Amino acid sequence: MFGEQKVSYSGVQPSGNLTIGNYLGALRNFSEYSQQYKTFYCVVDQHAITVRQVPAELRRRTYETLALYMACGLDPEKNTLYVQSMVREHASLAWILNCFTMFGELSRMTQFKDKSAKHADNINAGLFTYPVLMASDILLYQTDVVPVGIDQKQHVELCRDIAERFNQIYPDTFTVPTPVISKQGMKIMSLADPTKKMSKSDENVNAVVYILDDRDTIIRKFKRAVTDSGSEVRAADDKPGITNLMNIYSCFTGKSLEEIEREFAGVGYGEFKLAVGEATADALAPVQEEFRQRLADKAGLEAQMKRGAEEASYYARRTLSKVEKKLGFVQIR
Ligand code: TRP
């Protein structure tokens, strides 16, 4: 809570392309939050360097991610959109919270275990304390709700534990946040293996549809999607491939599964897959067009980065100064 207003906070990494799972489960719904909450959306470039980055690419993706936020309907007049490294308070609070987070807690984070297995040659301390920086993002803004994917739930729960621990020693410092897990995005499965979640880092490019894929690519990927035995377009537990495609079609067209079964009664898988590809491409076309326009306006994006950072800093500074005062850091005004 900041004053009377409840706060919603979320972040996205500027690494890799975002998928239709990210779009349907997160980005597309973000704009609604501003009706109910004071909303912050952050491009977390400081999190990105826990694995090696090519500087020019990190920079380019930072612009792209901001442009994509805006293309997905996040109006900068109604939401604070900014870049993490431009608000210095994040790293400052992260150091402090490191001193209130236990080695054992961080060792239990599944993402750390996965990432250290994947990057065995670079298990750096930043990878280990990644969730503490994330907790700082969230707690700096006195956040009430954190819309995230299921994979980030454990990190938000750790953030709650850190906040509660700190509040116990220094009462009334942080709002304790609640994760909000979107159900829709969870249901978007890989096109190559429909028992697995669609993941932006999948090595098989045909398994994943990216928000910025062009029309032909989208249609081709859906044509190649793995389907099940039988020939009926029907949602069922033993038809994970077709069920996944029906879910995607439902998300993009607003039609219910029953309506979709009726629409495609007696129609083969091939024709149905084409329809899903076309519906997806149609729905993404305006987002892609808006993205292109935003990205072409570099000065506009930079002005937004500056403005967003100023807005965010106002809140971040208030929390950090409260924390530092409680800890006994000397403050001279
Ligand atoms: N760790 C998140 C992810 O990889 C991104 C993130 C960083 C985030 N800070 C956050 C999400 C704060 C929500 C709130 O997806």
XYZ file of C-alpha atoms and ligand atoms in Angstrom:
348
model
C 0.000 0.000 0.000
C 1.141 3.490 -0.785
C -1.260 5.850 0.948
C -4.739 4.723 0.027
C -3.708 2.805 -3.047
C -2.988 -0.872 -3.365
C 0.082 -1.675 -5.411
C 0.658 -4.278 -8.110
C 4.231 -4.987 -9.222
C 5.686 -7.197 -11.899
C 8.911 -7.544 -13.811
C 10.095 -9.196 -16.955
C 13.613 -10.054 -18.087
C 14.966 -8.406 -21.216
C 16.431 -11.726 -22.295
C 15.018 -13.916 -25.013
C 11.760 -13.622 -26.857
C 8.444 -13.723 -25.082
C 5.992 -16.438 -26.058
C 2.238 -16.534 -26.579
C 2.172 -18.182 -23.131
C 3.722 -15.043 -21.635
C 1.289 -12.945 -23.655
C -1.889 -14.821 -22.719
C -0.878 -15.538 -19.142
C 0.641 -12.203 -18.263
C 1.163 -9.306 -20.653
C -2.309 -9.276 -22.137
C -3.932 -9.040 -18.697
C -1.565 -6.491 -17.227
C -3.447 -3.459 -18.488
C -6.505 -4.371 -16.398
C -4.606 -4.055 -13.148
C -4.329 -0.292 -13.450
C -8.069 0.022 -12.809
C -7.646 -1.385 -9.333
C -4.014 -0.828 -8.405
C -1.125 1.540 -8.626
C 0.919 -0.506 -11.093
C 4.639 -0.863 -11.698
C 6.171 -2.867 -14.563
C 9.905 -3.212 -14.607
C 12.388 -4.399 -17.222
C 14.805 -6.272 -14.957
C 18.164 -5.809 -16.665
C 20.070 -6.314 -13.406
C 18.588 -9.785 -13.065
C 19.623 -10.555 -16.637
C 23.367 -10.332 -15.898
C 23.299 -13.350 -13.583
C 24.036 -15.178 -16.834
C 26.493 -13.764 -19.395
C 25.030 -11.233 -21.811
C 26.289 -9.590 -24.973
C 26.117 -5.870 -24.033
C 24.664 -4.611 -27.321
C 22.020 -7.324 -27.222
C 21.055 -6.638 -23.627
C 20.660 -2.968 -24.500
C 18.580 -3.746 -27.589
C 16.348 -6.144 -25.690
C 15.784 -3.575 -22.967
C 14.335 -1.190 -25.555
C 12.354 -4.032 -27.118
C 10.868 -5.185 -23.838
C 9.701 -1.700 -22.976
C 8.212 -1.324 -26.475
C 6.475 -4.665 -26.050
C 4.980 -3.688 -22.706
C 3.503 -0.642 -24.391
C 2.354 -2.631 -27.437
C 0.488 -4.995 -25.104
C -1.645 -2.099 -23.971
C 0.246 -0.751 -20.979
C -0.409 2.958 -21.129
C 2.486 4.896 -19.562
C -0.029 7.450 -18.283
C -1.672 4.764 -16.164
C 1.276 2.513 -15.318
C 4.827 3.154 -14.203
C 7.016 1.481 -16.831
C 10.727 1.589 -16.174
C 14.137 -0.084 -16.296
C 15.535 -1.588 -13.098
C 19.159 -0.380 -13.366
C 17.955 3.225 -13.730
C 16.555 3.154 -10.192
C 19.541 2.739 -7.900
C 17.492 1.859 -4.832
C 16.926 -1.710 -6.055
C 20.550 -2.757 -5.623
C 20.861 -0.834 -2.337
C 17.902 -2.566 -0.771
C 19.084 -5.901 -2.169
C 22.293 -5.637 -0.141
C 20.322 -4.939 3.013
C 17.903 -7.797 2.400
C 20.821 -10.141 1.734
C 21.575 -9.720 5.413
C 18.054 -10.879 6.256
C 17.980 -13.908 3.962
C 19.379 -17.275 4.956
C 21.847 -19.314 2.957
C 19.616 -22.356 3.442
C 16.571 -20.572 2.048
C 18.377 -19.576 -1.124
C 19.832 -23.065 -1.506
C 16.319 -24.471 -1.706
C 15.188 -22.313 -4.655
C 14.396 -24.612 -7.560
C 15.298 -21.998 -10.171
C 18.773 -21.686 -8.622
C 19.205 -25.431 -8.712
C 18.077 -25.586 -12.357
C 20.156 -22.628 -13.497
C 23.297 -23.741 -11.715
C 22.984 -27.130 -13.365
C 22.595 -25.398 -16.731
C 25.405 -22.873 -16.215
C 27.787 -25.074 -14.243
C 30.770 -22.977 -15.349
C 29.303 -19.765 -13.920
C 27.510 -20.373 -10.621
C 28.049 -16.827 -9.426
C 26.786 -15.279 -6.199
C 24.322 -13.146 -8.178
C 22.619 -16.269 -9.458
C 22.337 -17.405 -5.864
C 20.959 -14.112 -4.512
C 18.732 -13.450 -7.544
C 15.574 -13.906 -5.407
C 16.813 -11.243 -2.967
C 17.051 -8.671 -5.752
C 13.572 -9.711 -6.805
C 12.346 -9.266 -3.225
C 13.865 -5.782 -3.258
C 12.000 -4.917 -6.467
C 8.759 -5.956 -4.863
C 9.244 -4.569 -1.353
C 10.545 -1.147 -2.430
C 7.083 -0.329 -3.756
C 5.108 -1.617 -0.749
C 3.529 -4.100 -3.141
C 0.257 -5.886 -2.371
C 0.030 -8.208 -5.373
C 2.602 -9.698 -7.734
C 1.220 -11.144 -10.983
C 3.715 -13.825 -12.046
C 3.954 -17.200 -13.709
C 3.874 -20.309 -11.566
C 7.668 -20.681 -11.892
C 8.135 -17.473 -9.874
C 5.768 -18.373 -7.057
C 8.536 -19.753 -4.863
C 10.470 -16.491 -5.191
C 7.478 -14.421 -4.153
C 6.947 -16.713 -1.182
C 10.560 -16.176 -0.147
C 9.964 -12.446 -0.526
C 7.053 -12.740 1.922
C 9.280 -14.568 4.403
C 11.957 -11.894 4.121
C 9.391 -9.111 4.603
C 7.866 -10.824 7.619
C 11.269 -11.436 9.164
C 12.260 -7.807 8.681
C 8.921 -6.554 10.020
C 9.308 -8.696 13.083
C 12.552 -6.947 13.977
C 11.557 -3.519 12.617
C 7.768 -3.326 12.776
C 5.642 -1.756 10.034
C 8.358 -1.551 7.408
C 7.110 -3.570 4.446
C 3.760 -4.557 2.990
C 3.742 -8.360 2.701
C 2.911 -9.204 -0.935
C 0.725 -11.967 -2.369
C 1.557 -13.767 -5.629
C -1.207 -13.838 -8.242
C -0.737 -16.772 -10.572
C -2.467 -16.589 -13.913
C -4.256 -19.786 -14.827
C -4.483 -19.074 -18.544
C -0.773 -18.880 -19.282
C -0.138 -22.054 -17.316
C -2.240 -23.968 -19.765
C -0.260 -23.056 -22.859
C 1.833 -26.122 -23.638
C 4.684 -26.844 -26.024
C 3.600 -27.556 -29.609
C 6.150 -30.377 -29.817
C 5.364 -31.979 -26.466
C 1.950 -30.941 -25.166
C 2.619 -32.441 -21.732
C 5.311 -29.785 -21.159
C 4.785 -26.049 -20.632
C 5.655 -23.808 -23.590
C 8.987 -22.287 -22.645
C 10.815 -19.380 -24.265
C 14.114 -21.204 -23.847
C 13.013 -24.420 -25.558
C 15.724 -25.607 -27.946
C 13.156 -26.765 -30.485
C 11.963 -23.548 -32.172
C 8.896 -25.321 -33.534
C 7.693 -25.993 -30.003
C 7.275 -22.312 -29.203
C 5.293 -19.489 -30.773
C 6.793 -16.098 -30.015
C 4.738 -12.920 -29.794
C 6.878 -11.398 -32.526
C 6.877 -14.362 -34.942
C 5.643 -13.354 -38.394
C 2.429 -14.695 -39.839
C 4.002 -17.407 -42.000
C 6.129 -18.668 -39.137
C 3.144 -18.823 -36.804
C 1.065 -20.766 -39.316
C 3.933 -23.127 -40.119
C 4.542 -23.865 -36.426
C 0.888 -24.670 -35.815
C 0.782 -26.878 -38.904
C 3.657 -28.884 -37.435
C 2.148 -29.070 -33.968
C 2.014 -32.549 -32.502
C -1.533 -33.896 -32.335
C -3.071 -37.026 -30.906
C -4.459 -40.210 -32.324
C -8.028 -40.040 -33.607
C -9.369 -37.257 -35.777
C -11.923 -35.418 -33.685
C -11.427 -31.850 -32.481
C -12.389 -32.476 -28.872
C -10.834 -31.481 -25.544
C -9.944 -34.493 -23.388
C -7.235 -35.688 -21.020
C -6.064 -38.285 -23.511
C -5.826 -35.630 -26.247
C -3.275 -33.166 -24.821
C -2.175 -31.887 -28.239
C -5.624 -31.003 -29.527
C -6.699 -29.713 -26.111
C -3.717 -27.339 -26.100
C -4.552 -26.055 -29.578
C -8.203 -25.606 -28.559
C -7.108 -23.621 -25.512
C -4.942 -21.362 -27.613
C -7.743 -20.862 -30.122
C -10.140 -20.150 -27.258
C -7.803 -17.553 -25.710
C -7.394 -15.688 -28.991
C -10.997 -15.830 -30.199
C -12.910 -15.769 -26.904
C -14.867 -18.876 -27.975
C -15.575 -21.600 -25.424
C -14.302 -25.162 -25.874
C -17.851 -26.357 -26.618
C -18.257 -23.747 -29.319
C -14.951 -24.802 -30.820
C -15.972 -28.480 -30.851
C -19.129 -27.523 -32.690
C -17.308 -25.232 -35.121
C -14.880 -27.989 -36.107
C -17.200 -31.001 -35.972
C -16.334 -33.317 -38.849
C -13.292 -31.241 -39.791
C -9.798 -32.804 -39.862
C -6.840 -31.856 -37.692
C -5.072 -30.159 -40.591
C -7.810 -27.631 -41.192
C -8.194 -26.982 -37.479
C -4.471 -26.362 -37.040
C -4.551 -23.855 -39.872
C -7.470 -22.051 -38.189
C -5.552 -21.851 -34.894
C -2.508 -20.453 -36.717
C -4.591 -17.842 -38.510
C -6.458 -16.790 -35.373
C -3.164 -16.423 -33.513
C -1.552 -14.425 -36.319
C -4.636 -12.187 -36.603
C -4.700 -11.495 -32.876
C -0.996 -10.720 -32.690
C -0.889 -8.506 -35.796
C -1.966 -5.268 -34.052
C 0.417 -5.920 -31.140
C 3.289 -6.454 -33.576
C 2.409 -3.316 -35.528
C 2.301 -1.219 -32.355
C 5.584 -2.801 -31.238
C 7.282 -1.845 -34.498
C 6.109 1.741 -34.237
C 7.197 2.079 -30.621
C 10.571 0.520 -31.301
C 11.227 2.830 -34.240
C 10.763 5.811 -31.925
C 13.929 5.478 -29.893
C 13.686 8.981 -28.467
C 10.147 8.248 -27.302
C 11.274 5.088 -25.528
C 14.152 6.903 -23.887
C 11.854 9.669 -22.710
C 9.632 6.993 -21.196
C 12.601 5.294 -19.510
C 13.575 8.601 -17.962
C 10.081 9.458 -16.843
C 9.395 5.937 -15.565
C 12.608 5.920 -13.549
C 11.734 9.285 -11.998
C 8.269 8.084 -11.023
C 9.568 4.814 -9.601
C 12.405 6.531 -7.730
C 9.981 8.648 -5.787
C 8.439 5.552 -4.194
C 11.674 3.578 -3.988
C 13.477 6.395 -2.189
C 10.767 6.669 0.426
C 10.946 2.989 1.311
C 14.726 2.799 1.247
C 15.111 5.811 3.488
C 12.605 4.352 5.959
C 14.563 1.086 5.998
C 17.955 2.749 6.417
C 16.684 4.893 9.265
C 15.349 1.833 11.069
C 18.642 0.029 10.609
C 20.600 2.874 12.161
C 22.289 4.282 9.057
C 23.077 7.954 9.595
C 20.785 10.213 7.610
C 21.681 13.835 7.113
C 19.128 15.991 5.380
N 12.248 -13.233 -11.809
C 11.184 -12.860 -12.701
C 11.210 -13.793 -13.916
O 12.230 -14.297 -14.283
C 11.274 -11.439 -13.152
C 11.171 -10.490 -12.003
C 12.182 -9.768 -11.455
C 9.988 -10.170 -11.286
N 11.686 -8.979 -10.452
C 10.372 -9.212 -10.304
C 8.661 -10.594 -11.374
C 9.449 -8.696 -9.417
C 7.742 -10.064 -10.468
C 8.141 -9.123 -9.506
O 10.196 -13.956 -14.529
